[in-house]
Structure formats: C-alpha cells, structure tokens
Coordinates of C-alpha atoms in Angstrom, one line a residue:
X1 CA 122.3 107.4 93.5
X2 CA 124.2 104.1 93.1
X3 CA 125.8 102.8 96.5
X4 CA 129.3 104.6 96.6
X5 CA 127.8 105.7 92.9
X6 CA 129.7 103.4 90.8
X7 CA 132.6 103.5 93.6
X8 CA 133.2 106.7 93.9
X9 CA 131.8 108.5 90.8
X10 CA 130.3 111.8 91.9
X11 CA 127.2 113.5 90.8
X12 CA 129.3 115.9 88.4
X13 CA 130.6 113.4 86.9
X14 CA 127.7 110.8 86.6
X15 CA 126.1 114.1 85.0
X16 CA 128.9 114.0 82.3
X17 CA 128.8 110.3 81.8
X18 CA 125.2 110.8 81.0
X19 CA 125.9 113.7 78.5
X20 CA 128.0 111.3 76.8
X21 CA 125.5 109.5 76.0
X22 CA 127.0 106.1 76.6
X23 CA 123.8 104.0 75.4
X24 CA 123.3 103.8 71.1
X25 CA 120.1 105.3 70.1
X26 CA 116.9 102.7 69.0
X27 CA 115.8 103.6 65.6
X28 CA 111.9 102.1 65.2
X29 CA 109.7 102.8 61.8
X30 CA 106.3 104.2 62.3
X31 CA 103.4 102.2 63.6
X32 CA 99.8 103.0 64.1
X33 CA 97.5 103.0 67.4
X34 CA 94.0 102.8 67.1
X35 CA 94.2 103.8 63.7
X36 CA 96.7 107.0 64.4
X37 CA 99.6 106.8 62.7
X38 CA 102.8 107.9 64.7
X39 CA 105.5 109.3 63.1
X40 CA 109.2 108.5 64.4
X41 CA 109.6 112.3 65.0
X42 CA 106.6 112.0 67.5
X43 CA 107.6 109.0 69.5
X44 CA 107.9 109.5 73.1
X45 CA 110.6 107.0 74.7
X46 CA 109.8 106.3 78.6
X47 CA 111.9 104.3 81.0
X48 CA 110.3 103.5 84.3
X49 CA 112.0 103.7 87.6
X50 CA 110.0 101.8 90.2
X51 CA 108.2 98.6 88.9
X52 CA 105.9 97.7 92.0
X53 CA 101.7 98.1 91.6
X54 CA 101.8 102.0 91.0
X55 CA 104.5 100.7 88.2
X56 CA 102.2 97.8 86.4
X57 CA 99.3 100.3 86.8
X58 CA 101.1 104.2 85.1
X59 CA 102.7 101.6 82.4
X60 CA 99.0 100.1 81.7
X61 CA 97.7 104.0 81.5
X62 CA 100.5 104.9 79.7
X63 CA 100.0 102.1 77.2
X64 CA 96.2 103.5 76.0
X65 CA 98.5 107.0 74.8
X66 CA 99.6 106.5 70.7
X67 CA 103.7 107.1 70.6
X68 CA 104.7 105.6 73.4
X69 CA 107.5 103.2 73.6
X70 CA 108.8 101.9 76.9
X71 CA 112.6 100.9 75.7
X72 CA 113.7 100.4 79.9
X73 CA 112.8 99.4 83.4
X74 CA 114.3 99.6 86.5
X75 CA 113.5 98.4 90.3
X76 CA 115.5 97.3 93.3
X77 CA 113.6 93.8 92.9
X78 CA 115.1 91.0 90.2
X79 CA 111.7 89.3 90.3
X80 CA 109.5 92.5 89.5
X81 CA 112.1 93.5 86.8
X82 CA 111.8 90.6 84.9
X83 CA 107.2 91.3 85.2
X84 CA 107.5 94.5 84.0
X85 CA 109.8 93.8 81.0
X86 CA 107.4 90.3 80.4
X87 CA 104.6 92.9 80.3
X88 CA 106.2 95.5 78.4
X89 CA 107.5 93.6 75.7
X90 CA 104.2 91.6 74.7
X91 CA 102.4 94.7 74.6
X92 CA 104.8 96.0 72.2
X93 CA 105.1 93.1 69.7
X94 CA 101.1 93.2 69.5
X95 CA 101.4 96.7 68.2
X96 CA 104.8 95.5 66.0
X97 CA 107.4 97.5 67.8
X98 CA 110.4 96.5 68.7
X99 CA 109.7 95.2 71.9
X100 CA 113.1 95.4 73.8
X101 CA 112.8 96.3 77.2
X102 CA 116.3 96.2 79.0
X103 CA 116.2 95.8 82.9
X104 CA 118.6 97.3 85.5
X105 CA 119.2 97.5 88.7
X106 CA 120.1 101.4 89.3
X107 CA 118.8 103.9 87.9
X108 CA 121.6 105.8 87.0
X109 CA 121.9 103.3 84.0
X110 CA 118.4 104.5 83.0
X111 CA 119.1 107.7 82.4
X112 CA 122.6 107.2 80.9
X113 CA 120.3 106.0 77.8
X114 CA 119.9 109.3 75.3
X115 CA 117.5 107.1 73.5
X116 CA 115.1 107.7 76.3
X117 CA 113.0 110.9 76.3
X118 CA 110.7 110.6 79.7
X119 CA 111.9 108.9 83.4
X120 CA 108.5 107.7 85.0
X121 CA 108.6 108.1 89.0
X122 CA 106.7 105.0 90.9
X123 CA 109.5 104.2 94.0
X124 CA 108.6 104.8 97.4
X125 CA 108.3 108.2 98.3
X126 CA 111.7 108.9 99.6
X127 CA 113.2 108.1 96.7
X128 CA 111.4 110.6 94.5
X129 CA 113.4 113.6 94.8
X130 CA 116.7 112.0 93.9
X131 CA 115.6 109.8 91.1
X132 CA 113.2 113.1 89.5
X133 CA 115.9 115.5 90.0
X134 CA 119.1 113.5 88.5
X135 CA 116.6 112.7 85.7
X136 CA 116.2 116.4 85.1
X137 CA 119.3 117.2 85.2
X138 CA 120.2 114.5 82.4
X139 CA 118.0 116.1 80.1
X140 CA 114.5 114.0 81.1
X141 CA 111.3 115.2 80.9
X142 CA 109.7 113.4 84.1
X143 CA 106.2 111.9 85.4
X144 CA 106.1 111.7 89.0
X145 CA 104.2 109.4 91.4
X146 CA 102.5 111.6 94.3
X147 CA 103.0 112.3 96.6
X148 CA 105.7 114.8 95.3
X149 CA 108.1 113.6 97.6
X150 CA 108.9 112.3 101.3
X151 CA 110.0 115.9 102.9
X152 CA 109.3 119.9 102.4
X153 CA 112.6 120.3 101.1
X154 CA 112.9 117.5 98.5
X155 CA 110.1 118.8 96.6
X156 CA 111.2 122.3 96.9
X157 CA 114.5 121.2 95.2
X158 CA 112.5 119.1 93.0
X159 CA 111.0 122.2 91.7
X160 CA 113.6 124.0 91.0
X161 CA 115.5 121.0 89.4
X162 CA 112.4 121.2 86.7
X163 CA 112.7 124.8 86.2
X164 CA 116.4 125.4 86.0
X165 CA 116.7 122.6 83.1
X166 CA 113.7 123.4 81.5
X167 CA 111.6 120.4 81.7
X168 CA 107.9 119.1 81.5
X169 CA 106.7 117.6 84.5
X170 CA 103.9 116.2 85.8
X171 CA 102.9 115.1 89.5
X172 CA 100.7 112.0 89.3
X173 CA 97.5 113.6 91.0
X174 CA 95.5 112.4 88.4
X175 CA 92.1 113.8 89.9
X176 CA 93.4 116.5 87.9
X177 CA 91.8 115.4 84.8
X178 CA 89.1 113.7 86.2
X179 CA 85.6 115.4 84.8
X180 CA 84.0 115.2 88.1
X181 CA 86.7 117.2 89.6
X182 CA 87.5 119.8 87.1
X183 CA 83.7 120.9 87.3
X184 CA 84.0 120.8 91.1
X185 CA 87.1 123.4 91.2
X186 CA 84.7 125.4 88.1
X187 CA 81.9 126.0 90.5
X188 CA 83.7 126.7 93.0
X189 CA 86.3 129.3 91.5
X190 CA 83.4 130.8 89.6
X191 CA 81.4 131.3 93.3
X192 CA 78.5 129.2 92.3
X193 CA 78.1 128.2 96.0
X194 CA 79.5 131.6 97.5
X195 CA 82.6 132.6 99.1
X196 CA 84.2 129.5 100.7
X197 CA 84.3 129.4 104.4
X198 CA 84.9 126.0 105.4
X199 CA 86.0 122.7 103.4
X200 CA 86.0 118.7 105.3
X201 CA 88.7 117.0 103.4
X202 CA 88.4 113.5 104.3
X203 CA 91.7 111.4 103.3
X204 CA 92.9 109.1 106.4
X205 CA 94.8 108.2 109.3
X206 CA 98.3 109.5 109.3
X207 CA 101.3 107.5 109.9
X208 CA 102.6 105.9 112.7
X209 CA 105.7 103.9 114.1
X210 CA 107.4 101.2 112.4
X211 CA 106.7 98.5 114.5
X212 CA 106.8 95.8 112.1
X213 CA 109.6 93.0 113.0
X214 CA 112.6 92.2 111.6
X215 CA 113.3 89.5 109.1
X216 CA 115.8 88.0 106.6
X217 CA 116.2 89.7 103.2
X218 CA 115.6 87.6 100.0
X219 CA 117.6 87.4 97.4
X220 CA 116.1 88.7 94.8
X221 CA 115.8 92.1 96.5
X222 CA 118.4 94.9 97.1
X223 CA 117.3 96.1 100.3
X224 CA 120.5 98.5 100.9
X225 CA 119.3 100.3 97.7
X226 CA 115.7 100.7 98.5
X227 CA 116.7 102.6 101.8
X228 CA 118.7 104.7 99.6
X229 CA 119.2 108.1 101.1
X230 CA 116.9 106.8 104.1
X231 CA 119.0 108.0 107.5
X232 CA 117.1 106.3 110.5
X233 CA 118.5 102.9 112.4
X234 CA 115.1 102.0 113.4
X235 CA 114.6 101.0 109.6
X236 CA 114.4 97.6 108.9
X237 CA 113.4 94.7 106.3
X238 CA 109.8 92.9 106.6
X239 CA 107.9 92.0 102.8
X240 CA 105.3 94.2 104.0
X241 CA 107.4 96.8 102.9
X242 CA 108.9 95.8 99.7
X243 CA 105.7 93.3 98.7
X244 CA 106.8 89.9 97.5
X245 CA 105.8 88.9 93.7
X246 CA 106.3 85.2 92.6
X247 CA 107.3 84.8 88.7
X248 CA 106.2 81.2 88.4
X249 CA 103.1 81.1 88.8
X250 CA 103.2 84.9 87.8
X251 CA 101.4 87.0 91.1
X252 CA 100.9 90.8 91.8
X253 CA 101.7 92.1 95.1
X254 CA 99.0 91.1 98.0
X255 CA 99.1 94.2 99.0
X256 CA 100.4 98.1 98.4
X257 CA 104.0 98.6 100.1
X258 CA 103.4 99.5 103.9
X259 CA 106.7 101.8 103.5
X260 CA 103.5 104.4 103.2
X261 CA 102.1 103.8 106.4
X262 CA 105.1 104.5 108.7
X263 CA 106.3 107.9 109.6
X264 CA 110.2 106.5 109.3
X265 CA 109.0 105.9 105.9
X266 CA 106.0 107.8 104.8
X267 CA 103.7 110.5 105.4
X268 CA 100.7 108.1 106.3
X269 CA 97.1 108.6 104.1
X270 CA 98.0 112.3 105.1
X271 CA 100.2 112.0 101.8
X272 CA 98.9 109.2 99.9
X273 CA 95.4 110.0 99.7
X274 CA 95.9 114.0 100.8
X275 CA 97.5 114.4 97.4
X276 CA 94.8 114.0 95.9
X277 CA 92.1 115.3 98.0
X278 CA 94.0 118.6 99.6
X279 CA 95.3 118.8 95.8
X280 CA 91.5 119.9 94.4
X281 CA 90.7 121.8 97.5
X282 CA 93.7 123.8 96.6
X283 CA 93.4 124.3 93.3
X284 CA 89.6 125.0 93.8
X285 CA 90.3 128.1 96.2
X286 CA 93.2 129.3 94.1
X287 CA 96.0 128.1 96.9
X288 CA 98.2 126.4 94.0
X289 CA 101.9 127.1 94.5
X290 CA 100.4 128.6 98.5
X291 CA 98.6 127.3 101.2
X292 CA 97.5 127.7 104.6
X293 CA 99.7 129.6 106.8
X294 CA 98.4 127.3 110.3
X295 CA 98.3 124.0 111.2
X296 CA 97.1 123.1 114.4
X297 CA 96.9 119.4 115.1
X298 CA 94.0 117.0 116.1
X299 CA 93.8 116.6 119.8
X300 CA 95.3 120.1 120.6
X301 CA 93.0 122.3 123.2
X302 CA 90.0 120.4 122.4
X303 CA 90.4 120.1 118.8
X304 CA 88.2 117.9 117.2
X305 CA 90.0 117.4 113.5
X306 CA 93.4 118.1 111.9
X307 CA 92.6 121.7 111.2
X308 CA 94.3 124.4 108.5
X309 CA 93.5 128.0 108.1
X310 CA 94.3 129.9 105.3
X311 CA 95.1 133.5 105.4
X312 CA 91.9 134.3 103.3
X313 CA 89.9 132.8 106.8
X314 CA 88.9 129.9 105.1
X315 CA 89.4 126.7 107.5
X316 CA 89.9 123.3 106.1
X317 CA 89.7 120.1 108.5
X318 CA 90.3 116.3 107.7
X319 CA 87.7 115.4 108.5
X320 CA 83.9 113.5 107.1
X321 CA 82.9 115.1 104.0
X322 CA 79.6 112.7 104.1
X323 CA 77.0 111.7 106.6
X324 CA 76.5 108.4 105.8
X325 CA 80.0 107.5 105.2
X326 CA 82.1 108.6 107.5
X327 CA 85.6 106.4 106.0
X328 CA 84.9 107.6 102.3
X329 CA 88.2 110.1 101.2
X330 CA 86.3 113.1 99.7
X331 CA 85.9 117.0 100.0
X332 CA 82.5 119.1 100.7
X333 CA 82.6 122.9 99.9
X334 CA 80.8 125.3 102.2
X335 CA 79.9 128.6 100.8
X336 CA 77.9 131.0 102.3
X337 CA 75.3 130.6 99.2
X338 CA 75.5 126.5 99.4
X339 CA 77.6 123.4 99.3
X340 CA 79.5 120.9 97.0
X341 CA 80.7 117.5 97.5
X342 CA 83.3 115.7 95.3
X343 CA 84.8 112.0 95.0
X344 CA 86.0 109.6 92.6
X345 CA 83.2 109.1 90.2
X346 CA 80.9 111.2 92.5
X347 CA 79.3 115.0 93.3
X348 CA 76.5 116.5 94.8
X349 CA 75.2 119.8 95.2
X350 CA 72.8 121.8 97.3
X351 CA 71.4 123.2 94.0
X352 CA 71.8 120.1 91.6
X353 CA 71.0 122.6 88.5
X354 CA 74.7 123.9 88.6
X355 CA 75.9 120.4 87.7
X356 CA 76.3 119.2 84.0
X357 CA 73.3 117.3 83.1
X358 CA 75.3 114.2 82.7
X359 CA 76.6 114.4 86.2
X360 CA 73.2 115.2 87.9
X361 CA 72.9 111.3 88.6
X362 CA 75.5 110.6 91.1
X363 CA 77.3 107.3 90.2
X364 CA 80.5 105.5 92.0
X365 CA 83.0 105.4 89.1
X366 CA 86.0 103.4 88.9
X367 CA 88.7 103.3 91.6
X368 CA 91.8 105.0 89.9
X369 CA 91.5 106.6 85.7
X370 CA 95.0 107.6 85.0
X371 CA 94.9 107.8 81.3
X372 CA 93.6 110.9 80.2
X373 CA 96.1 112.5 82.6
X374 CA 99.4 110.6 81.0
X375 CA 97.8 111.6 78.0
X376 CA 97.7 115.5 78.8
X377 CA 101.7 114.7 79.7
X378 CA 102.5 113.0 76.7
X379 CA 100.8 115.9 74.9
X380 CA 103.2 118.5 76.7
X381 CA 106.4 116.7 75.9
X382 CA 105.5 116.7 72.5
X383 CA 104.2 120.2 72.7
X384 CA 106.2 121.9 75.7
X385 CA 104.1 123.3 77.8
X386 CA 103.1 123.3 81.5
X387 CA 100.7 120.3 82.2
X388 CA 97.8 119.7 84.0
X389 CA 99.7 119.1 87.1
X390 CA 102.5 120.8 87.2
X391 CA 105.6 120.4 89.6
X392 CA 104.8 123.7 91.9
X393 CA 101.5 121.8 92.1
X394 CA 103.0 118.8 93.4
X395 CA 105.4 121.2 95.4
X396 CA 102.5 123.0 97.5
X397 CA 100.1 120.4 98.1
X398 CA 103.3 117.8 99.5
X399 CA 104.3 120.9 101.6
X400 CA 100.7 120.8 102.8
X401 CA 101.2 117.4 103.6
X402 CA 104.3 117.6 105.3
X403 CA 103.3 120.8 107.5
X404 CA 99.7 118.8 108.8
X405 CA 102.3 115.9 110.2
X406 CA 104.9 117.9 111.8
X407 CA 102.2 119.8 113.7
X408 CA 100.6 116.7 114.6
X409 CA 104.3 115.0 116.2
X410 CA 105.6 118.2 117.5
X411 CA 101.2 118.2 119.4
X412 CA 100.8 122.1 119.1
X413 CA 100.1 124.5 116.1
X414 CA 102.9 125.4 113.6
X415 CA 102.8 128.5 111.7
X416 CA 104.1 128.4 108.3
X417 CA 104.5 131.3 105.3
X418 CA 104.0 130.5 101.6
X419 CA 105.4 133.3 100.6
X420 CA 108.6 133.2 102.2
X421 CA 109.2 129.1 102.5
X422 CA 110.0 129.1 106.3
X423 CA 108.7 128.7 109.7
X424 CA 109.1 132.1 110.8
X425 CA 111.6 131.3 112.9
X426 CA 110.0 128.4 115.1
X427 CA 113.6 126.5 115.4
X428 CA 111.6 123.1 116.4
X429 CA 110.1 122.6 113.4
X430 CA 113.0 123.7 111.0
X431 CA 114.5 120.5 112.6
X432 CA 112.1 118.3 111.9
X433 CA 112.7 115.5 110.0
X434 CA 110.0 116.5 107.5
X435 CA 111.1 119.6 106.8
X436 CA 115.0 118.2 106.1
X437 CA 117.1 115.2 107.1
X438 CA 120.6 114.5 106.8
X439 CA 120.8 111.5 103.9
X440 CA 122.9 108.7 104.6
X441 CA 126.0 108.4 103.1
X442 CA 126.7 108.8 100.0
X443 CA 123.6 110.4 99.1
X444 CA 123.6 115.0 98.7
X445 CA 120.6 116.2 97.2
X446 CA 121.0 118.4 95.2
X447 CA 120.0 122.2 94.9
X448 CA 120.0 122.3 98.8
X449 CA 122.8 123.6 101.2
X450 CA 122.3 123.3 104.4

C-alpha cells in the first residue's frame, strides 16, 4: 500500500477506486508471433510490479509467450523504471505493437488500470503478500515470484485472497515444468524406486543478521516504500540491498539483492533455493497443500542436518544430495527398492533404464528456464484453470520454509499440524516473527485478524 495510501485512502476504498476503473482501456489490432496470429480477444495485458533482475529475467520469459503485452511497470527505483520500460517498449515495436509502457511509482496505480489483465510479482519477498492480494482483489489474475511470501501467514492469506476472487495464480517455482523434474516426481509417485524413506534436499545456508552498515539513500530510490509493511528498527539502507543500476552507460545489478540473505529481511537459501528444491520433494511424495508435521533444527542433541519428518515416517534433511559435490542445490530419493537424484538439467538413477532414453546421458543444463512455465500461466488465464503451480503449492512449500527457520532461531524442535494450520499450542512459536508480525503503520493485511 501507498505511504498513508494516498493520504488517508483506505483499502475499501482504494478497492472502489480501482472498480472504477480510473485508467481508459488500450485498444491494439492483431499481430502475429512466430507465425501465430493473436486475436485481440486473446491478448493477455501484464503489468509488472518489481523491476530488479528477477523483473528483467520473468519479462524476457514472458516475452517468448504469443499475446502478451506488457502496457505497465512499476518499482520503488526511478533508474530501474525507466530499464524496464526502455526494454519493454523496443521489444514491442519489433513485433509492431503499440509499445507504451507507463511507469509508476506505487503500485496501487498499476492495478487501478482495467486495461491490465495479469499483476507479475518480482519485489522482495515481504512485499508479496500485499502486492498479490490487493491485485486479487482488483480483479487480477497474478504470477508470483517464490518464494510465496516472507511469513506463514502472508501466504495463508495469499491463498485465500486467490480463492475467494476467483483467480489464476501461479507461484514462480518453475522446476515445475522443467522435464527433468516432472519425470523425477513420475518415478517416484509411481514407486519405481520403492516406498520413500529418506530424501537429502540440498538448498543452502539459511539467513542470518543484518549486519551490513548504514549508508545514505540515493535519490533515485524510495527507500521508505521498499520497507513497506517491514516493522523492525534494526532495518536499514546499504545498495546491497536494493542493487544500484546506472542508465548511462546502461548496467544490470552486480549482484542479486541481499534483502534475501538476512533474517530481518528474508528467509536465507532456506526460501530462495528451498522453493524450488523442498517444492519437487513435496510434490514427488504427494505432500502438496501438507507437509511434515516436525522440524528439529541442525545442531540440536547431536543433529547433524536440518531435519523434517513427515507423518508417513519419511525424513527429509538439508543436506548433500551428491558425493562429489557437496555445495550443488539438488534432491536424492531413497526408496527401499533404489535411489533418484535430480537438479537443474540433471538426474541419475540406481537403475538408469527407468529414465527416458533422452535423459539417460546426464547433462548440466541451463541455470534458470522460465518460459514454458509463464507459458502454462498464460495458457490458464486464457483458459481458467489451476496451473502448474498453483497458489496452495506456493502456500505449503513457503510454510515449509518458514517452519525449518523458526525451529532453527527458537534451537529446539517445533511441532507443526497441516491439517489444522497451528502449532498445537506451543505459544513460542505462534509469536515468532515468521509465523506473524505486526506491519508498520499503515499497512493491515488483509484476510488476517489477529
């Protein structure tokens, strides 16, 4: 939400603003893609809220999908605004579009446009739940960065913002539709290997204290809306945060934003890369929409990895999935007939006849395919139904997420129950910051009391 939301507009009446429909609608003839003709009927309208590298990169997937017209941008950054719309609108007079991309500052203004059909998620993490949830709510169909969001009850509001106004949404865990990994979770669900016993999830360190130092904000950025709902004193500027871009010469980021890497501001690789790589282990041993019901952290009575145990008995750990690379993010199945490994662009199994012929050679693959899995979304808008990745998907794998960290800070198992949402009573962890936080002022999210 705006600071002080337009000076005192609340989130009923932003909502009604937005009904209005205060933007005029952009009427475009057809054009072709690749030799596919697109009819205006079919067109699929994005605006993108969050314009950093995850930004540049879902726009350039995004752009490979026939229909799709990016008509706004948004990001708390004047500098990366005026990238994105550079990018946006040559790649949109090559195909002959009207390339108009209009920039703003909140997104609020975004999704006042009712010319726009689809709000694309790529902010930091804590900003997720708000931005997904108003866009729902104002009629948006919405893709998603993971990890779903920053706490356990964001993305649990998050879910049922999609549901209750009927929306198509997808969580940007894009191993999804990735080959490699869609025969991985076939063998395993169709016990190829045995009943699972044990999986090594490798994915990375988790977070740990800001300690990065203070310094001046620039001008180009608003740093008072990036911490948006953020509630925590200890929060301060530095560019490794909010990466600096330069315009002239044009420059990417030097890095990814280290918001990620800090447990005031993210969940650590716990989330980043445990999105993706708990993600498959869940779906493979049909935990989507659960999960485990333990967590005991690494260190605790001896133990040697972060450990999670299901209520089936099977036992997942972070931990190395391969021998000789003990750093590579990755999952290895256990069954009690064989094993499975699985990576980007790679799998291995104790039998190598179960795998497809073509994947028999094991190969290294690219470092992030996207496209095939905006495609699938694209596809749903047009067609309404449930994508690959739906939001409970994103829901249960960021509660995964959130549960392995607040055992890990609290030093001492915490006992969760899918079935019921809660901690069973264990009053320590219900306050965790994780699970909920107070939002700074203005800021309610919505479909939570307290």
């Amino acid at each position: 939400m705006k600071e002080n939301t337009k000076k005192g507009v609340t989130r009923r009446e932003f909502l009604g603003l937005s009904a209005l429909g205060l933007a005029s609608l952009t009427i475009l003839p057809s054009w072709a893609v690749n030799g596919v003709r697109i009819a205006p009927s079919d067109r699929v309208v994005l605006g993108f809220v969050g314009l950093g590298q995850q930004g540049l990169s879902d726009f350039k997937s995004f752009s490979t999908c026939p229909g799709v017209q990016v008509a706004a941008c948004c990001d708390v950054d004047s500098l990366k605004r005026e990238r994105f719309k550079r990018r946006v609108e040559a790649w949109q007079k090559s195909l002959n579009v009207a390339p108009r991309c209009d920039m703003y500052e909140f997104y609020e203004d975004v999704l006042d446009r009712k010319d726009i059909d689809v709000i694309e998620v790529a902010t930091p993490d804590h900003w997720h739940a708000l931005v997904a949830i108003h866009a729902c709510q104002s009629g948006k169909d919405v893709y998603c960065q993971k990890p779903l969001a920053y706490t356990i009850t964001e993305g649990l509001a998050v879910a049922r913002a999609v549901r209750d106004n009927n929306r198509v949404f997808q969580i940007g865990s894009q191993q999804r539709s990735s080959k490699e990994f869609q025969d991985a979770i076939a063998l395993v669900r169709a016990g190829k290997i045995g009943h699972i016993e044990k999986i090594y999830a490798r994915v990375g360190e988790p977070p740990k204290p800001l300690d990065l130092p203070e310094m001046d904000v620039p001008g180009n950025l608003n740093f008072n809306q990036w911490m948006g709902p953020l509630n925590d004193p200890k929060i301060h500027y530095h560019p490794d945060l909010c990466p600096p871009i330069s315009l002239e010469p044009e420059q990417n980021e030097k890095l990814w934003g280290a918001w990620r890497w800090y447990q005031e501001t993210g969940n650590g690789y716990t989330a980043d890369w445990g999105a993706h790589m708990f993600d498959i282990a869940q779906a493979a041993i049909g935990m989507d929409g659960s999960g485990p019901v333990e967590f005991i952290p690494k260190g605790y009575e001896g133990t040697e990895y972060a450990t999670m145990k299901y209520a089936n008995g099977i036992v997942m750990t972070e931990q190395p999935y391969r021998e000789d690379n003990a750093n590579a993010q990755g999952i290895k199945f256990i069954g009690d007939k064989g094993w499975l490994k699985v990576a980007r662009g790679y799998i291995e199994c104790s039998d190598p006849s179960l795998l497809p012929k073509e994947e028999k050679k094991v190969g290294k693959g690219e470092y992030e395919v996207s496209s095939p899995h905006m495609q699938n979304f694209i596809d749903c808008v047009r067609s309404r139904r449930n994508p690959i990745a739906p939001v409970e998907v994103g829901c249960s794998t960021n509660t995964l997420c959130c549960l392995q960290n607040i055992a890990r800070e609290l030093g001492r198992p915490v006992h969760w129950d899918p079935a019921t949402l809660s901690f069973n009573g264990d009053r320590e962890a219900e306050s965790h910051r994780l699970y909920w936080y107070e939002y700074r002022n203005p800021y309610k999210l919505p479909y939570y009391d307290k």
